[in-house]
Amino acid sequence: MSELVSVLRLFRTLILRPLRKDLLRSLLTVIAVALGVAVVIAIDLAGSAAAGSFESSLTTVAGKTDLEVIANGGIDEPWIGKLAGLPVNARFSPEMEAATKIAPAGFVTVYGIDMVGEASAAKKVEPLKACDADASPAITTTRLAQLLPHRFLIGARPFCVAKTIESKGGDFIVIDIADLQYALSRYGKLDRIDVFLSPGQSIEAAEAAMRATLPAGYEISRPGTRSAENQKMLGAFRWNLRILSYIALVVGAFLIYNTISTSVIRRRAEIGILRALGTSRNAIFAMFLGEGAFIGLVGAALGILAGRLLAISMVSLISSTVEALYESSSPGPVHLGLLPALTGLSAGLGMALVSAWGPAREAMQVAPSEAMSRGSREARVRGHSGRNLLIAIICGASAYAMSFAGPIGGKPIFGYAASLLSVASAAAITPFVIV
């Protein structure tokens, strides 16, 4: 027990008091760690919230489709008539989609479908609310309807909310495809053709008949295929954000390394005295490693709190990117659970320990006889400059080589490694340039 008390007193005298005396440097280091951890936490939380339910919005309105036809550059509208003439028992529904800015709701996904055909195909049809004489009816989600005025514009055409529905997907508006073509002046092209097969109709036979009719550039797929591809791309998007967020921790790592290296240099005399009085090398190593752990823990704790606040402001930005690149999605709440908190704590503490390892090892190797000699320290730094240059060249060459490597399991692992090695190369060459 007395040994533990002695270690704590030594830690307070050798570590905590100098940190308090050099308060500005200490605060900057803690803030850098906190910001790095906050970015990691915020991107993880915002990415999870922005993905939302990731459920197709039109499923609520048009029902589950069996097949869909898509093509780069859109589908020429006459092809839907040719598909309708095929000897298959199916209904072919044209569809258009556009992200349109509608005041005051902002950018909203607008779908154009054959509302007359959908209504006649439905077994139970709820009547639409009557609109003004010059306004066309629109179906939208309950939440979006509260934001829209009674009469709103899409392009130059007026619309009114004729029906609201509950949706687990993102907010959207559904109008007749002819109205959307007129509002956006987009004639002759469709974004997709949804195929609804009647009971008893073979999906393989229908797909074969459609492939024999459509041009080679038109793709026929199952709706689940596109959703799975979007999920895969979204996973890669979130993976990239998560990996790149750790770059923010690099700034904190450099500052921790700098802070503890400065501490070792300033306290070489004290370290020499402690070594002369019998303090072991391991005890000195533990003191300075503990300094890094202390900074990392304080910074990580602050970063976890700041990360949740940052995630709330980031979720709308990431959500808009998800909707623009992948599929409609309703942002969920930002929830800070135990796992993200532990991730941030582990990242901050681990980065701090790695950064403090080198200076702590240098401190434990200080001999009492050279503790008062400043020249020996400077000579060692100059002697290491050539070694640092070699390390910089090796890291730079490795980064260059890895930048040409392909992905592993669909993830650019070598690309991430190349980025990290580029940073390491720049860090290693800096002492050589300064010397």
Tab-separated table of C-alpha atoms in Angstrom:
chain	number	residue	atom	x	y	z
A	1	MET	CA	0.000	0.000	0.000
A	2	SER	CA	2.815	2.392	0.912
A	3	GLU	CA	4.515	1.619	-2.428
A	4	LEU	CA	1.348	2.564	-4.287
A	5	VAL	CA	1.104	5.821	-2.364
A	6	SER	CA	4.723	6.583	-3.246
A	7	VAL	CA	4.053	5.937	-6.940
A	8	LEU	CA	0.995	8.227	-6.877
A	9	ARG	CA	2.979	10.983	-5.167
A	10	LEU	CA	5.732	10.602	-7.726
A	11	PHE	CA	3.168	10.758	-10.544
A	12	ARG	CA	1.655	13.926	-9.080
A	13	THR	CA	5.062	15.580	-8.666
A	14	LEU	CA	6.676	14.489	-11.928
A	15	ILE	CA	3.635	14.532	-14.226
A	16	LEU	CA	0.557	16.361	-12.930
A	17	ARG	CA	2.251	19.461	-11.553
A	18	PRO	CA	4.194	20.201	-14.792
A	19	LEU	CA	0.985	19.655	-16.776
A	20	ARG	CA	-0.761	22.216	-14.599
A	21	LYS	CA	2.135	24.672	-14.880
A	22	ASP	CA	2.154	24.391	-18.687
A	23	LEU	CA	-1.645	24.669	-18.801
A	24	LEU	CA	-1.992	26.023	-22.353
A	25	ARG	CA	-0.037	23.159	-23.922
A	26	SER	CA	-1.944	20.633	-21.810
A	27	LEU	CA	-5.334	22.085	-22.754
A	28	LEU	CA	-4.476	22.150	-26.471
A	29	THR	CA	-3.438	18.493	-26.331
A	30	VAL	CA	-6.599	17.439	-24.476
A	31	ILE	CA	-8.768	19.443	-26.896
A	32	ALA	CA	-7.051	17.831	-29.885
A	33	VAL	CA	-7.787	14.358	-28.497
A	34	ALA	CA	-11.354	15.383	-27.688
A	35	LEU	CA	-11.944	16.693	-31.223
A	36	GLY	CA	-10.523	13.528	-32.763
A	37	VAL	CA	-12.725	11.293	-30.609
A	38	ALA	CA	-15.729	13.574	-31.238
A	39	VAL	CA	-15.339	13.201	-35.011
A	40	VAL	CA	-15.117	9.405	-34.687
A	41	ILE	CA	-18.225	9.271	-32.476
A	42	ALA	CA	-20.179	11.806	-34.553
A	43	ILE	CA	-19.597	10.094	-37.900
A	44	ASP	CA	-20.504	6.706	-36.439
A	45	LEU	CA	-23.720	7.994	-34.835
A	46	ALA	CA	-24.709	10.241	-37.737
A	47	GLY	CA	-24.054	7.473	-40.276
A	48	SER	CA	-26.303	5.059	-38.373
A	49	ALA	CA	-29.043	7.654	-37.969
A	50	ALA	CA	-28.861	8.885	-41.579
A	51	ALA	CA	-29.353	5.369	-42.971
A	52	GLY	CA	-32.776	5.309	-41.330
A	53	SER	CA	-35.003	2.429	-42.295
A	54	PHE	CA	-33.688	2.470	-45.888
A	55	GLU	CA	-36.969	1.132	-47.149
A	56	SER	CA	-38.339	1.819	-50.608
A	57	SER	CA	-40.916	4.580	-50.337
A	58	LEU	CA	-43.077	3.510	-53.268
A	59	THR	CA	-43.761	0.088	-51.727
A	60	THR	CA	-46.296	1.833	-49.506
A	61	VAL	CA	-48.154	3.286	-52.489
A	62	ALA	CA	-47.768	0.879	-55.405
A	63	GLY	CA	-47.175	-2.388	-53.598
A	64	LYS	CA	-44.447	-4.974	-54.029
A	65	THR	CA	-43.083	-5.209	-57.562
A	66	ASP	CA	-41.919	-8.498	-59.096
A	67	LEU	CA	-39.564	-7.138	-61.743
A	68	GLU	CA	-38.254	-3.762	-62.802
A	69	VAL	CA	-36.741	-2.415	-65.997
A	70	ILE	CA	-34.013	0.227	-65.809
A	71	ALA	CA	-31.484	1.676	-68.263
A	72	ASN	CA	-28.658	4.183	-68.260
A	73	GLY	CA	-29.997	7.474	-69.562
A	74	GLY	CA	-33.613	6.433	-69.013
A	75	ILE	CA	-36.118	4.245	-70.866
A	76	ASP	CA	-37.740	5.451	-74.079
A	77	GLU	CA	-41.454	5.803	-73.337
A	78	PRO	CA	-42.765	3.786	-76.370
A	79	TRP	CA	-41.273	0.610	-74.894
A	80	ILE	CA	-43.954	0.410	-72.217
A	81	GLY	CA	-46.593	-0.028	-74.941
A	82	LYS	CA	-44.547	-2.832	-76.505
A	83	LEU	CA	-44.217	-4.555	-73.123
A	84	ALA	CA	-47.965	-4.269	-72.537
A	85	GLY	CA	-48.525	-6.187	-75.799
A	86	LEU	CA	-46.517	-9.216	-74.671
A	87	PRO	CA	-48.365	-12.509	-74.061
A	88	VAL	CA	-47.733	-12.387	-70.310
A	89	ASN	CA	-50.232	-11.878	-67.527
A	90	ALA	CA	-48.690	-8.801	-65.943
A	91	ARG	CA	-49.212	-5.095	-65.417
A	92	PHE	CA	-46.481	-2.672	-66.505
A	93	SER	CA	-46.331	0.592	-64.584
A	94	PRO	CA	-44.160	3.527	-65.753
A	95	GLU	CA	-42.314	5.515	-63.130
A	96	MET	CA	-40.301	8.724	-62.942
A	97	GLU	CA	-38.311	10.072	-60.016
A	98	ALA	CA	-36.827	13.495	-59.304
A	99	ALA	CA	-35.375	15.380	-56.344
A	100	THR	CA	-37.127	18.750	-56.435
A	101	LYS	CA	-36.901	21.761	-54.154
A	102	ILE	CA	-40.316	22.574	-52.728
A	103	ALA	CA	-40.695	25.524	-50.381
A	104	PRO	CA	-40.611	25.394	-47.419
A	105	ALA	CA	-39.754	21.671	-47.124
A	106	GLY	CA	-36.503	21.843	-49.152
A	107	PHE	CA	-35.481	19.057	-51.524
A	108	VAL	CA	-38.054	16.279	-51.697
A	109	THR	CA	-38.120	13.058	-53.720
A	110	VAL	CA	-41.058	13.233	-56.146
A	111	TYR	CA	-42.356	10.084	-57.853
A	112	GLY	CA	-44.459	10.118	-60.980
A	113	ILE	CA	-46.608	7.010	-61.502
A	114	ASP	CA	-49.669	6.045	-63.500
A	115	MET	CA	-52.175	6.953	-60.781
A	116	VAL	CA	-55.167	5.992	-62.930
A	117	GLY	CA	-53.706	2.565	-63.613
A	118	GLU	CA	-52.730	2.049	-59.975
A	119	ALA	CA	-56.203	3.003	-58.816
A	120	SER	CA	-57.907	0.612	-61.247
A	121	ALA	CA	-55.556	-2.210	-60.227
A	122	ALA	CA	-56.183	-1.734	-56.497
A	123	LYS	CA	-58.942	-3.783	-54.912
A	124	LYS	CA	-59.821	-1.061	-52.432
A	125	VAL	CA	-59.338	2.555	-53.403
A	126	GLU	CA	-59.622	5.405	-50.914
A	127	PRO	CA	-60.912	8.575	-52.562
A	128	LEU	CA	-58.533	11.486	-52.949
A	129	LYS	CA	-59.347	14.836	-51.436
A	130	ALA	CA	-60.650	17.326	-53.977
A	131	CYS	CA	-58.249	20.070	-55.067
A	132	ASP	CA	-58.774	23.472	-56.603
A	133	ALA	CA	-59.710	23.552	-60.250
A	134	ASP	CA	-56.191	24.277	-61.510
A	135	ALA	CA	-54.291	22.150	-58.931
A	136	SER	CA	-53.419	18.481	-59.355
A	137	PRO	CA	-53.703	15.943	-56.529
A	138	ALA	CA	-50.608	14.692	-54.713
A	139	ILE	CA	-50.022	11.918	-52.181
A	140	THR	CA	-47.427	12.520	-49.495
A	141	THR	CA	-46.332	11.335	-46.072
A	142	THR	CA	-48.049	12.526	-42.935
A	143	ARG	CA	-44.948	14.293	-41.627
A	144	LEU	CA	-44.262	16.101	-44.906
A	145	ALA	CA	-47.896	17.175	-45.225
A	146	GLN	CA	-47.475	19.196	-42.022
A	147	LEU	CA	-44.655	21.175	-43.649
A	148	LEU	CA	-46.295	21.818	-47.001
A	149	PRO	CA	-48.819	24.613	-47.566
A	150	HIS	CA	-52.316	23.809	-48.813
A	151	ARG	CA	-51.181	24.718	-52.311
A	152	PHE	CA	-47.569	24.217	-53.438
A	153	LEU	CA	-45.629	24.218	-56.685
A	154	ILE	CA	-43.563	21.519	-58.381
A	155	GLY	CA	-41.857	23.303	-61.217
A	156	ALA	CA	-44.516	25.652	-62.560
A	157	ARG	CA	-47.477	23.367	-61.818
A	158	PRO	CA	-49.642	23.777	-58.686
A	159	PHE	CA	-50.516	20.784	-56.504
A	160	CYS	CA	-52.451	20.117	-53.330
A	161	VAL	CA	-52.186	17.359	-50.720
A	162	ALA	CA	-55.039	14.995	-51.607
A	163	LYS	CA	-53.995	12.090	-49.379
A	164	THR	CA	-51.475	11.340	-46.648
A	165	ILE	CA	-49.942	7.992	-45.743
A	166	GLU	CA	-47.641	6.673	-43.055
A	167	SER	CA	-44.230	5.637	-44.382
A	168	LYS	CA	-41.279	3.893	-42.759
A	169	GLY	CA	-39.081	5.225	-45.546
A	170	GLY	CA	-38.152	8.836	-46.229
A	171	ASP	CA	-40.533	11.674	-46.962
A	172	PHE	CA	-41.747	11.796	-50.561
A	173	ILE	CA	-44.513	13.000	-52.863
A	174	VAL	CA	-46.383	10.898	-55.436
A	175	ILE	CA	-48.139	12.531	-58.383
A	176	ASP	CA	-49.387	11.388	-61.756
A	177	ILE	CA	-46.557	10.786	-64.215
A	178	ALA	CA	-48.100	13.091	-66.806
A	179	ASP	CA	-48.145	15.916	-64.249
A	180	LEU	CA	-44.488	15.327	-63.393
A	181	GLN	CA	-43.495	15.319	-67.058
A	182	TYR	CA	-45.315	18.610	-67.553
A	183	ALA	CA	-43.955	20.193	-64.336
A	184	LEU	CA	-40.329	19.347	-65.131
A	185	SER	CA	-40.593	19.418	-68.952
A	186	ARG	CA	-39.258	15.872	-69.129
A	187	TYR	CA	-41.068	14.129	-71.948
A	188	GLY	CA	-40.398	10.827	-73.657
A	189	LYS	CA	-38.177	9.246	-70.979
A	190	LEU	CA	-39.011	7.007	-68.027
A	191	ASP	CA	-36.737	6.245	-65.082
A	192	ARG	CA	-38.124	2.771	-64.467
A	193	ILE	CA	-40.877	0.346	-65.413
A	194	ASP	CA	-42.309	-1.696	-62.557
A	195	VAL	CA	-43.750	-5.094	-63.421
A	196	PHE	CA	-46.550	-6.633	-61.344
A	197	LEU	CA	-47.213	-10.295	-62.208
A	198	SER	CA	-50.644	-11.834	-61.807
A	199	PRO	CA	-51.056	-15.011	-59.724
A	200	GLY	CA	-49.978	-18.067	-61.681
A	201	GLN	CA	-47.699	-16.163	-64.046
A	202	SER	CA	-44.153	-17.581	-64.089
A	203	ILE	CA	-41.588	-14.900	-63.303
A	204	GLU	CA	-38.971	-16.720	-65.425
A	205	ALA	CA	-41.281	-16.844	-68.466
A	206	ALA	CA	-42.185	-13.168	-68.092
A	207	GLU	CA	-38.530	-12.179	-67.754
A	208	ALA	CA	-37.560	-14.223	-70.828
A	209	ALA	CA	-40.309	-12.635	-72.947
A	210	MET	CA	-39.248	-9.157	-71.821
A	211	ARG	CA	-35.560	-9.788	-72.559
A	212	ALA	CA	-36.429	-10.966	-76.055
A	213	THR	CA	-38.290	-7.701	-76.670
A	214	LEU	CA	-36.215	-5.006	-74.991
A	215	PRO	CA	-32.889	-3.620	-76.291
A	216	ALA	CA	-29.659	-5.130	-74.976
A	217	GLY	CA	-28.845	-2.046	-72.868
A	218	TYR	CA	-32.037	-2.350	-70.828
A	219	GLU	CA	-31.640	-4.220	-67.538
A	220	ILE	CA	-34.324	-6.442	-65.995
A	221	SER	CA	-33.823	-7.222	-62.329
A	222	ARG	CA	-35.618	-8.239	-59.172
A	223	PRO	CA	-36.306	-5.256	-56.874
A	224	GLY	CA	-34.353	-6.896	-54.063
A	225	THR	CA	-31.226	-6.854	-56.212
A	226	ARG	CA	-31.151	-3.063	-56.411
A	227	SER	CA	-31.881	-2.756	-52.700
A	228	ALA	CA	-29.063	-5.176	-51.869
A	229	GLU	CA	-26.653	-3.235	-54.098
A	230	ASN	CA	-27.686	0.019	-52.424
A	231	GLN	CA	-27.177	-1.543	-49.012
A	232	LYS	CA	-23.716	-2.727	-50.071
A	233	MET	CA	-22.783	0.714	-51.400
A	234	LEU	CA	-24.160	2.395	-48.273
A	235	GLY	CA	-22.077	0.038	-46.142
A	236	ALA	CA	-18.961	1.015	-48.097
A	237	PHE	CA	-19.873	4.701	-47.755
A	238	ARG	CA	-20.204	4.420	-43.985
A	239	TRP	CA	-17.012	2.328	-43.787
A	240	ASN	CA	-15.080	5.067	-45.620
A	241	LEU	CA	-16.458	7.737	-43.309
A	242	ARG	CA	-15.558	5.696	-40.238
A	243	ILE	CA	-12.015	4.946	-41.387
A	244	LEU	CA	-11.309	8.500	-42.537
A	245	SER	CA	-12.626	9.881	-39.250
A	246	TYR	CA	-9.684	8.255	-37.494
A	247	ILE	CA	-7.397	10.625	-39.375
A	248	ALA	CA	-8.672	13.322	-37.008
A	249	LEU	CA	-7.003	11.372	-34.202
A	250	VAL	CA	-3.637	11.723	-35.920
A	251	VAL	CA	-3.542	15.407	-34.947
A	252	GLY	CA	-4.061	14.450	-31.323
A	253	ALA	CA	-1.397	11.752	-31.626
A	254	PHE	CA	1.199	14.261	-32.814
A	255	LEU	CA	0.332	16.678	-30.017
A	256	ILE	CA	0.543	13.962	-27.352
A	257	TYR	CA	3.892	12.855	-28.724
A	258	ASN	CA	5.079	16.453	-28.732
A	259	THR	CA	3.792	17.148	-25.211
A	260	ILE	CA	5.412	14.100	-23.639
A	261	SER	CA	8.650	14.518	-25.610
A	262	THR	CA	8.835	18.083	-24.317
A	263	SER	CA	8.175	16.803	-20.798
A	264	VAL	CA	11.032	14.316	-21.088
A	265	ILE	CA	13.429	16.989	-22.375
A	266	ARG	CA	12.481	19.505	-19.672
A	267	ARG	CA	12.680	16.936	-16.871
A	268	ARG	CA	15.864	15.152	-17.834
A	269	ALA	CA	17.552	16.507	-14.702
A	270	GLU	CA	14.736	15.240	-12.456
A	271	ILE	CA	14.757	11.871	-14.248
A	272	GLY	CA	18.514	11.619	-13.678
A	273	ILE	CA	18.117	12.409	-9.972
A	274	LEU	CA	15.351	9.797	-9.619
A	275	ARG	CA	17.488	7.214	-11.400
A	276	ALA	CA	20.440	8.061	-9.115
A	277	LEU	CA	18.192	7.603	-6.058
A	278	GLY	CA	17.253	4.113	-7.218
A	279	THR	CA	14.035	4.600	-9.208
A	280	SER	CA	13.806	1.778	-11.738
A	281	ARG	CA	13.630	2.264	-15.497
A	282	ASN	CA	10.204	0.599	-15.560
A	283	ALA	CA	8.876	3.097	-13.015
A	284	ILE	CA	10.075	6.016	-15.146
A	285	PHE	CA	8.537	4.386	-18.234
A	286	ALA	CA	5.211	3.908	-16.393
A	287	MET	CA	5.184	7.550	-15.259
A	288	PHE	CA	5.369	8.999	-18.742
A	289	LEU	CA	3.123	6.339	-20.260
A	290	GLY	CA	0.647	7.240	-17.520
A	291	GLU	CA	0.871	10.877	-18.609
A	292	GLY	CA	-0.263	9.875	-22.101
A	293	ALA	CA	-3.040	7.682	-20.683
A	294	PHE	CA	-4.253	10.532	-18.465
A	295	ILE	CA	-4.420	12.954	-21.396
A	296	GLY	CA	-6.121	10.311	-23.553
A	297	LEU	CA	-8.785	9.489	-20.956
A	298	VAL	CA	-9.669	13.122	-20.254
A	299	GLY	CA	-9.768	13.953	-23.970
A	300	ALA	CA	-11.822	10.848	-24.822
A	301	ALA	CA	-14.381	11.594	-22.098
A	302	LEU	CA	-14.870	15.126	-23.414
A	303	GLY	CA	-14.904	13.843	-27.004
A	304	ILE	CA	-17.704	11.369	-26.315
A	305	LEU	CA	-19.928	14.157	-25.012
A	306	ALA	CA	-19.026	16.490	-27.876
A	307	GLY	CA	-19.452	13.693	-30.421
A	308	ARG	CA	-23.147	13.290	-29.741
A	309	LEU	CA	-23.741	17.026	-30.151
A	310	LEU	CA	-21.726	17.040	-33.367
A	311	ALA	CA	-23.673	14.026	-34.684
A	312	ILE	CA	-26.974	15.905	-34.365
A	313	SER	CA	-25.694	18.641	-36.683
A	314	MET	CA	-24.072	16.162	-39.091
A	315	VAL	CA	-26.986	13.750	-39.566
A	316	SER	CA	-28.836	15.989	-42.032
A	317	LEU	CA	-25.700	16.410	-44.175
A	318	ILE	CA	-24.983	12.673	-44.333
A	319	SER	CA	-28.682	11.926	-44.843
A	320	SER	CA	-28.844	14.201	-47.895
A	321	THR	CA	-25.798	12.417	-49.332
A	322	VAL	CA	-27.410	9.005	-48.729
A	323	GLU	CA	-30.617	10.067	-50.471
A	324	ALA	CA	-28.742	11.638	-53.394
A	325	LEU	CA	-26.464	8.644	-54.024
A	326	TYR	CA	-28.433	5.607	-52.916
A	327	GLU	CA	-32.097	5.565	-51.941
A	328	SER	CA	-34.771	7.383	-49.963
A	329	SER	CA	-34.168	7.070	-46.262
A	330	SER	CA	-35.766	8.523	-43.178
A	331	PRO	CA	-33.168	9.747	-40.655
A	332	GLY	CA	-33.526	8.084	-37.287
A	333	PRO	CA	-32.744	9.529	-33.860
A	334	VAL	CA	-29.142	10.019	-32.773
A	335	HIS	CA	-28.591	7.521	-29.974
A	336	LEU	CA	-25.329	7.280	-28.030
A	337	GLY	CA	-25.154	3.672	-26.875
A	338	LEU	CA	-22.563	1.812	-24.854
A	339	LEU	CA	-20.712	0.420	-27.897
A	340	PRO	CA	-20.042	3.804	-29.598
A	341	ALA	CA	-18.950	5.257	-26.253
A	342	LEU	CA	-16.537	2.365	-25.682
A	343	THR	CA	-15.271	2.759	-29.254
A	344	GLY	CA	-14.482	6.425	-28.673
A	345	LEU	CA	-12.881	5.714	-25.309
A	346	SER	CA	-10.747	2.911	-26.752
A	347	ALA	CA	-9.714	5.052	-29.735
A	348	GLY	CA	-8.660	7.986	-27.557
A	349	LEU	CA	-6.860	5.895	-24.951
A	350	GLY	CA	-5.204	3.603	-27.497
A	351	MET	CA	-3.977	6.501	-29.606
A	352	ALA	CA	-2.608	8.227	-26.499
A	353	LEU	CA	-0.702	5.143	-25.332
A	354	VAL	CA	0.804	4.556	-28.779
A	355	SER	CA	1.844	8.204	-29.016
A	356	ALA	CA	3.398	8.203	-25.537
A	357	TRP	CA	5.276	4.924	-26.005
A	358	GLY	CA	8.305	6.434	-27.785
A	359	PRO	CA	8.916	9.365	-25.401
A	360	ALA	CA	8.339	7.079	-22.393
A	361	ARG	CA	10.982	4.660	-23.646
A	362	GLU	CA	13.360	7.572	-24.174
A	363	ALA	CA	12.750	8.697	-20.591
A	364	MET	CA	13.528	5.258	-19.139
A	365	GLN	CA	16.838	5.162	-21.026
A	366	VAL	CA	18.135	8.413	-19.533
A	367	ALA	CA	21.286	7.644	-17.549
A	368	PRO	CA	22.096	9.715	-14.432
A	369	SER	CA	25.509	10.602	-15.821
A	370	GLU	CA	24.121	12.288	-18.945
A	371	ALA	CA	20.959	13.755	-17.473
A	372	MET	CA	22.558	17.182	-17.059
A	373	SER	CA	24.187	17.126	-20.508
A	374	ARG	CA	22.128	18.941	-23.094
A	375	GLY	CA	24.728	18.383	-25.812
A	376	SER	CA	24.341	14.614	-25.739
A	377	ARG	CA	20.632	15.005	-26.431
A	378	GLU	CA	21.258	17.301	-29.403
A	379	ALA	CA	23.931	14.975	-30.770
A	380	ARG	CA	21.489	12.052	-30.580
A	381	VAL	CA	18.849	14.026	-32.460
A	382	ARG	CA	21.304	14.886	-35.225
A	383	GLY	CA	22.453	11.291	-35.376
A	384	HIS	CA	18.893	10.078	-35.855
A	385	SER	CA	18.107	12.513	-38.689
A	386	GLY	CA	19.594	10.182	-41.307
A	387	ARG	CA	17.581	7.281	-39.912
A	388	ASN	CA	14.415	9.387	-40.056
A	389	LEU	CA	15.117	10.196	-43.696
A	390	LEU	CA	15.423	6.478	-44.484
A	391	ILE	CA	12.138	5.784	-42.683
A	392	ALA	CA	10.454	8.582	-44.652
A	393	ILE	CA	11.687	7.137	-47.955
A	394	ILE	CA	10.538	3.619	-47.055
A	395	CYS	CA	7.095	4.838	-45.924
A	396	GLY	CA	6.682	7.027	-49.010
A	397	ALA	CA	7.701	4.254	-51.403
A	398	SER	CA	5.389	1.777	-49.643
A	399	ALA	CA	2.497	4.255	-49.835
A	400	TYR	CA	3.103	4.724	-53.553
A	401	ALA	CA	3.158	0.963	-54.166
A	402	MET	CA	0.052	0.299	-52.058
A	403	SER	CA	-1.925	2.982	-53.901
A	404	PHE	CA	-2.002	0.663	-56.948
A	405	ALA	CA	-3.244	-2.411	-55.038
A	406	GLY	CA	-6.803	-3.616	-55.461
A	407	PRO	CA	-9.478	-3.898	-52.758
A	408	ILE	CA	-9.783	-6.730	-50.263
A	409	GLY	CA	-13.333	-7.945	-49.771
A	410	GLY	CA	-14.599	-4.849	-51.543
A	411	LYS	CA	-12.758	-2.521	-49.143
A	412	PRO	CA	-9.732	-0.390	-50.147
A	413	ILE	CA	-7.548	-1.606	-47.286
A	414	PHE	CA	-4.325	-0.800	-49.142
A	415	GLY	CA	-5.668	2.679	-49.918
A	416	TYR	CA	-6.173	3.371	-46.222
A	417	ALA	CA	-2.692	2.006	-45.483
A	418	ALA	CA	-1.216	4.214	-48.223
A	419	SER	CA	-2.839	7.295	-46.675
A	420	LEU	CA	-1.479	6.413	-43.233
A	421	LEU	CA	2.012	5.735	-44.596
A	422	SER	CA	1.959	9.071	-46.439
A	423	VAL	CA	1.309	10.851	-43.143
A	424	ALA	CA	4.071	8.791	-41.475
A	425	SER	CA	6.484	9.670	-44.290
A	426	ALA	CA	5.804	13.387	-43.902
A	427	ALA	CA	6.224	13.134	-40.136
A	428	ALA	CA	9.512	11.217	-40.421
A	429	ILE	CA	11.098	13.594	-42.922
A	430	THR	CA	10.265	16.730	-40.909
A	431	PRO	CA	13.077	16.313	-38.288
A	432	PHE	CA	15.618	15.780	-41.101
A	433	VAL	CA	14.484	18.970	-42.830
A	434	ILE	CA	14.608	20.964	-39.594
A	435	VAL	CA	18.107	19.691	-38.700
